[in-house]
Amino acid sequence: MSELITSSAAVLAEKLASREVSAVEVTQAHLDRIAAVDGDIHAFLHVNTDEALEVASGVDKARAAGEELHALAGVPIAIKDLIVTVGQPTTAGSKMLEGWMSPYDATVISRIRAARMPMLGKTNLDEFAMGSSTEHSAYGPTRNPWDLDRIPGGSGGGSAAAVAAFEAPLALGTDTGGSIRQPASVTGSVGVKPTYGGVSRYGAIAMASSLDQIGPVSRTVLDAAMLQEVIGGHDPRDSTSLTDPVGNLVEAARNGSVAGMRIGVIKELQGEGYQPGVQARFDESLELLKDAGAEIVEVSCPNFKYALGAYYLIMPSEASSNLAKYDGVRYGMRRLPQDPPLTIERVMGATRAAGFGDEVKRRIILGTYALSAGYYDAYYGSAQKVRTLIQRDFNAAFAQADVLISPTSPNTAFKLGEKLDDPLAMYLNDVATIPANMAGVPGISIPGGLADGLPVGIQFLAPAREDVRLYRAGAALEGLLEQKWGGPLLASAPVLGGVK
Ligand code: GLN
């Protein structure tokens, strides 16, 4: 396999800067890889061939003319199809938006354009980002490059699979309850949910606005840091955007170290319910961190056990309200009722019945119910109180530790179809990732080795605005593990992911 597609973004950036390779060559190599393997993986819903090559060729010309360029100029990227883009369709994985072209770019897309990174295309996802397996996409599932019979996680399975299968060195995801970190975990890639407000949500199709966050997907911690620096920072178009910068992420990723760092093991996010192989890899990582000079302490977050329940009230409540705009009138799909009368309610009903899949309907019903008069206090109000308790647990834990650690997901990639008819089993995949969204704190998942031949993810969590700590600790553990394995985890992936 060509080094052009197995190199990290940081290495590609160096090769581009020294003119060892051209941006057109790098982009073409990834487009060729997509053409060769995406029939099996189905990570992409749209491939943006012409524009990607045009941007790449512009970068080569600018470099030849001696123009100063961004470090990632010419490094290609894939975009989760929940983020709106001019010139490429945006579907949100739903029939509701099939063929829809956004009239504006998301802020993160404007920043990627300004850095002159060629966009390879839009990646598959669970419909409106609701799911943990990408099986809820209206356009068919994505498959895990490690084993094509298994799920790549969700909702951002397309972005994670694209990166793990070497179809793209970088991708963007969105994480409302784990949709960047859990797919990274089960595909052996790196995924970061930045601090809430650290990356603009303007142009990310809203699922649950108080939980949603855009973030990077990559194969190395340094690459994720480089990408977060491109997309992050204040945006006046997002009223929840933070005004202060989060610090030098790239420097933290280049200087990974845990010496003297207090790492809190969250008692409630391990043990029972966690696959034995996942627990074993997690315990090994703790040993490595301890040997590298970290102080390992146990912390207790007793309210985390309510996080999943509270999430499945708050998220559907916000989603039911955010998705009310798909009414068959303003934009997107329109279906007319079969029989008269042609009232607006009946057009809306016919459109939403045909346009939304089962999981989206389930959540709209749940959310509408939780917000209805008479139930609001009992469900939505109680869930908000639980949210405060979770935030307090984090505060107490961060008084004892600089970062927290847990497995990212209780299990490795499961088989396609295995949990599709059991929503509760599906929801349990996010038991370890949801607390971060509830509190707005940042989290990273890095590959922690294999259990029964499938990737396991290790998650670090840091206090809000302390994303640098994630990169410092994540890069340190990545280095320790690669030393142990003799190279990156993805280099050993069988079939499509493998370098061999
Ligand atoms: N899997 C979780 C859900 O289904 C998380 C989704 C997400 O982060 N977008 O809600």
Coordinates of C-alpha atoms in Angstrom, one line a residue, residues 38-329:
D38 CA -15.3 1.9 -0.4
G39 CA -17.5 -0.5 -2.2
D40 CA -16.9 -2.8 0.8
I41 CA -16.6 -0.2 3.6
H42 CA -19.3 2.3 2.5
A43 CA -17.8 5.1 4.5
F44 CA -18.7 7.7 2.0
L45 CA -22.1 9.0 0.9
H46 CA -20.6 11.4 -1.5
V47 CA -17.1 11.6 -3.0
N48 CA -16.0 15.1 -3.9
T49 CA -13.5 14.2 -6.6
D50 CA -13.3 17.3 -8.8
E51 CA -13.3 20.0 -6.1
A52 CA -10.8 18.0 -4.0
L53 CA -8.3 17.9 -6.9
E54 CA -8.9 21.5 -7.8
V55 CA -8.1 22.6 -4.2
A56 CA -5.0 20.3 -4.2
S57 CA -3.8 21.7 -7.5
G58 CA -4.3 25.3 -6.2
V59 CA -2.1 24.4 -3.2
D60 CA 0.6 23.0 -5.5
K61 CA 0.6 26.2 -7.6
A62 CA 0.6 28.4 -4.5
R63 CA 3.5 26.5 -3.0
A64 CA 5.4 26.7 -6.3
A65 CA 4.8 30.5 -6.3
G66 CA 6.3 30.7 -2.8
E67 CA 3.1 31.6 -1.0
E68 CA 2.9 31.0 2.7
L69 CA 0.6 28.1 3.4
H70 CA -1.1 26.6 6.4
A71 CA 0.7 23.5 7.8
L72 CA -2.2 21.2 6.7
A73 CA -2.6 22.8 3.3
G74 CA -3.0 20.0 0.8
V75 CA -3.7 17.3 3.4
P76 CA -7.1 15.8 2.6
I77 CA -10.0 15.4 5.0
A78 CA -13.4 13.6 5.0
I79 CA -16.5 15.3 6.5
K80 CA -19.3 13.7 8.5
D81 CA -22.5 14.3 6.5
L82 CA -24.1 16.2 9.4
I83 CA -22.0 19.2 8.7
V84 CA -23.2 21.5 5.9
T85 CA -21.1 22.2 2.9
V86 CA -21.6 24.4 -0.2
G87 CA -21.1 22.4 -3.4
Q88 CA -21.6 19.0 -1.8
P89 CA -25.0 17.5 -0.7
T90 CA -25.7 17.2 3.0
T91 CA -28.1 14.4 4.0
A92 CA -27.7 13.9 7.8
G93 CA -28.0 10.2 6.8
S94 CA -31.7 10.8 6.3
K95 CA -34.1 10.5 3.4
M96 CA -35.6 13.8 4.7
L97 CA -32.6 15.7 3.2
E98 CA -31.8 13.5 0.2
G99 CA -30.2 15.7 -2.5
W100 CA -30.3 18.8 -0.3
M101 CA -27.6 21.4 -1.0
S102 CA -26.8 23.8 1.8
P103 CA -26.6 27.5 0.7
Y104 CA -23.9 28.1 3.3
D105 CA -20.8 26.5 4.8
A106 CA -20.5 25.5 8.5
T107 CA -17.8 27.5 10.3
V108 CA -15.5 24.5 10.5
I109 CA -15.8 24.1 6.7
S110 CA -14.9 27.7 6.1
R111 CA -11.8 27.1 8.3
I112 CA -10.9 24.0 6.4
R113 CA -11.2 25.9 3.2
A114 CA -9.1 28.7 4.5
A115 CA -6.4 26.1 5.5
R116 CA -6.8 24.8 1.9
M117 CA -7.4 21.2 2.9
P118 CA -9.0 19.2 0.0
M119 CA -12.4 17.7 1.1
L120 CA -12.6 14.1 -0.1
G121 CA -16.4 13.9 0.5
K122 CA -19.1 13.3 3.0
T123 CA -19.2 10.3 5.4
N124 CA -22.0 8.1 6.4
L125 CA -23.8 8.3 9.8
D126 CA -26.8 7.1 11.7
E127 CA -29.8 9.2 10.7
F128 CA -29.5 12.6 12.3
A129 CA -26.6 11.2 14.4
M130 CA -28.9 8.9 16.4
G131 CA -27.2 5.6 17.0
S132 CA -24.0 3.7 17.9
S133 CA -23.5 1.5 14.8
T134 CA -24.2 3.6 11.6
E135 CA -26.9 1.0 10.9
H136 CA -29.6 3.6 11.3
S137 CA -28.4 5.4 8.2
A138 CA -31.1 5.7 5.5
Y139 CA -28.3 4.9 3.0
G140 CA -27.2 1.5 4.3
P141 CA -24.6 0.7 7.0
T142 CA -20.9 1.3 7.0
R143 CA -18.6 -1.7 7.7
N144 CA -15.7 -1.9 10.1
P145 CA -12.4 -2.2 8.2
W146 CA -11.2 -4.7 10.8
D147 CA -14.0 -7.1 10.1
L148 CA -16.6 -6.3 7.4
D149 CA -19.3 -8.2 9.3
R150 CA -19.0 -5.8 12.2
I151 CA -20.2 -2.3 12.9
P152 CA -17.8 0.7 12.8
G153 CA -19.5 2.4 15.8
G154 CA -21.9 5.3 15.5
S155 CA -23.1 7.7 14.8
G156 CA -19.9 8.7 13.1
G157 CA -19.0 5.3 11.7
G158 CA -18.3 6.7 8.3
S159 CA -15.6 9.1 9.4
A160 CA -14.0 6.5 11.7
A161 CA -14.0 3.8 9.1
A162 CA -12.6 6.1 6.4
V163 CA -9.7 7.0 8.6
A164 CA -9.1 3.4 9.8
A165 CA -9.3 2.1 6.2
F166 CA -6.7 4.7 5.0
E167 CA -9.3 6.4 2.8
A168 CA -8.6 9.7 4.6
P169 CA -5.9 10.8 7.0
L170 CA -8.3 13.0 8.8
A171 CA -12.0 13.4 9.3
L172 CA -14.6 15.5 11.1
G173 CA -17.1 14.0 13.4
T174 CA -19.8 15.2 15.8
D175 CA -20.2 13.9 19.4
T176 CA -23.5 14.3 21.3
G177 CA -23.1 11.2 23.5
G178 CA -20.0 9.5 22.1
S179 CA -20.4 9.6 18.3
I180 CA -16.7 10.6 17.8
R181 CA -15.1 8.6 20.6
Q182 CA -17.0 5.3 20.4
P183 CA -16.5 4.8 16.6
A184 CA -12.8 5.7 17.2
S185 CA -12.7 3.1 19.9
V186 CA -14.1 0.2 17.8
T187 CA -12.0 1.0 14.7
G188 CA -8.7 1.6 16.3
S189 CA -8.5 5.3 15.5
V190 CA -8.2 8.5 17.5
G191 CA -11.3 10.6 18.2
V192 CA -11.7 13.8 20.3
K193 CA -14.7 15.6 21.7
P194 CA -13.5 19.1 22.5
T195 CA -14.7 21.2 25.4
Y196 CA -18.3 22.3 24.7
G197 CA -18.0 25.6 23.0
G198 CA -14.4 25.0 21.9
V199 CA -15.4 24.3 18.3
S200 CA -18.2 26.2 16.6
R201 CA -21.5 24.3 16.0
Y202 CA -22.6 26.8 13.4
G203 CA -23.6 24.6 10.4
A204 CA -23.6 21.3 12.3
I205 CA -27.2 20.0 11.8
A206 CA -28.5 20.1 15.4
M207 CA -29.4 16.9 17.2
A208 CA -29.3 18.0 20.9
S209 CA -27.8 21.5 21.0
S210 CA -26.7 21.5 24.6
L211 CA -24.7 18.3 24.0
D212 CA -23.5 18.4 20.4
Q213 CA -19.8 19.1 19.6
I214 CA -17.8 18.9 16.4
G215 CA -14.3 17.3 16.7
P216 CA -11.4 15.5 15.0
V217 CA -11.0 11.9 13.9
S218 CA -7.5 10.8 13.0
R219 CA -4.9 8.0 13.3
T220 CA -2.6 9.8 15.7
V221 CA -3.0 12.1 18.7
L222 CA -0.8 14.8 17.0
D223 CA -3.0 14.8 13.9
A224 CA -6.1 15.3 16.0
A225 CA -4.4 18.3 17.7
M226 CA -3.4 19.8 14.4
L227 CA -7.0 19.5 13.1
Q228 CA -8.6 20.9 16.3
E229 CA -6.4 23.9 15.9
V230 CA -7.8 24.5 12.4
I231 CA -11.4 24.1 13.4
G232 CA -11.5 25.5 16.9
G233 CA -11.6 29.0 18.4
H234 CA -14.3 31.6 18.9
D235 CA -17.1 32.1 16.4
P236 CA -19.5 35.0 16.8
R237 CA -22.1 32.9 14.9
D238 CA -22.3 30.3 17.7
S239 CA -23.7 31.9 20.9
T240 CA -22.2 29.1 23.0
S241 CA -18.7 29.5 21.5
L242 CA -16.0 30.1 24.0
T243 CA -14.1 33.4 23.7
D244 CA -10.8 32.4 25.1
P245 CA -8.4 30.1 23.2
V246 CA -7.9 26.6 24.7
G247 CA -4.1 26.6 24.6
N248 CA -1.5 25.1 22.4
L249 CA -2.8 21.6 21.6
V250 CA -0.1 20.7 19.0
E251 CA 2.6 21.5 21.5
A252 CA 0.9 19.3 24.1
A253 CA 0.6 16.5 21.6
R254 CA 4.2 16.8 20.6
N255 CA 5.3 16.6 24.2
G256 CA 3.2 13.8 25.5
S257 CA 4.0 13.1 29.1
V258 CA 2.3 11.8 32.2
A259 CA 5.2 12.2 34.7
G260 CA 3.7 13.6 37.9
M261 CA 0.2 13.7 36.4
R262 CA -2.6 12.5 38.7
I263 CA -4.8 10.1 36.7
G264 CA -8.2 9.3 38.2
V265 CA -9.6 5.8 37.4
I266 CA -13.4 6.2 37.5
K267 CA -14.6 3.4 39.7
E268 CA -18.1 3.3 38.1
L269 CA -16.8 3.0 34.5
Q270 CA -15.2 -0.4 34.5
G271 CA -15.6 -3.9 35.8
E272 CA -19.1 -5.3 35.6
G273 CA -20.6 -4.9 32.1
Y274 CA -17.2 -4.4 30.5
Q275 CA -16.0 -7.1 28.2
P276 CA -13.1 -9.0 29.9
G277 CA -10.7 -8.2 27.0
V278 CA -11.6 -4.5 27.2
Q279 CA -10.9 -4.5 30.9
A280 CA -7.6 -6.3 30.4
R281 CA -6.3 -3.8 27.9
F282 CA -7.5 -1.0 30.2
D283 CA -5.6 -2.5 33.2
E284 CA -2.5 -2.8 31.0
S285 CA -2.6 0.8 30.0
L286 CA -2.9 1.8 33.7
E287 CA 0.3 -0.2 34.4
L288 CA 2.1 1.5 31.5
L289 CA 1.0 5.0 32.8
K290 CA 2.1 4.2 36.3
D291 CA 5.6 3.0 35.1
A292 CA 5.9 6.3 33.1
G293 CA 5.5 8.3 36.3
A294 CA 1.8 8.9 36.6
E295 CA 0.1 8.8 39.9
I296 CA -3.0 6.6 39.6
V297 CA -5.8 7.4 42.0
E298 CA -9.3 5.9 42.2
V299 CA -12.2 8.4 42.0
S300 CA -15.9 7.8 42.4
C301 CA -18.6 9.4 40.4
P302 CA -21.7 7.9 41.9
N303 CA -24.2 9.8 39.7
F304 CA -22.7 8.5 36.5
K305 CA -25.0 5.5 36.7
Y306 CA -27.9 7.9 36.0
A307 CA -26.2 9.6 33.1
L308 CA -27.5 7.2 30.4
G309 CA -31.1 7.5 31.7
A310 CA -30.9 11.3 31.9
Y311 CA -29.3 11.5 28.5
Y312 CA -32.2 9.6 26.9
L313 CA -34.6 12.3 28.2
I314 CA -32.6 15.4 27.5
M315 CA -31.2 14.3 24.1
P316 CA -34.7 13.3 22.7
S317 CA -36.3 16.4 24.1
E318 CA -33.9 18.7 22.4
A319 CA -33.9 16.5 19.2
S320 CA -37.7 16.5 19.0
S321 CA -37.6 20.3 19.1
N322 CA -34.7 20.6 16.6
L323 CA -36.3 18.2 14.2
A324 CA -39.6 20.0 14.1
K325 CA -38.4 22.1 11.2
Y326 CA -38.5 19.1 8.8
D327 CA -42.1 19.8 8.1
G328 CA -42.4 19.3 4.3
V329 CA -42.9 23.0 3.9

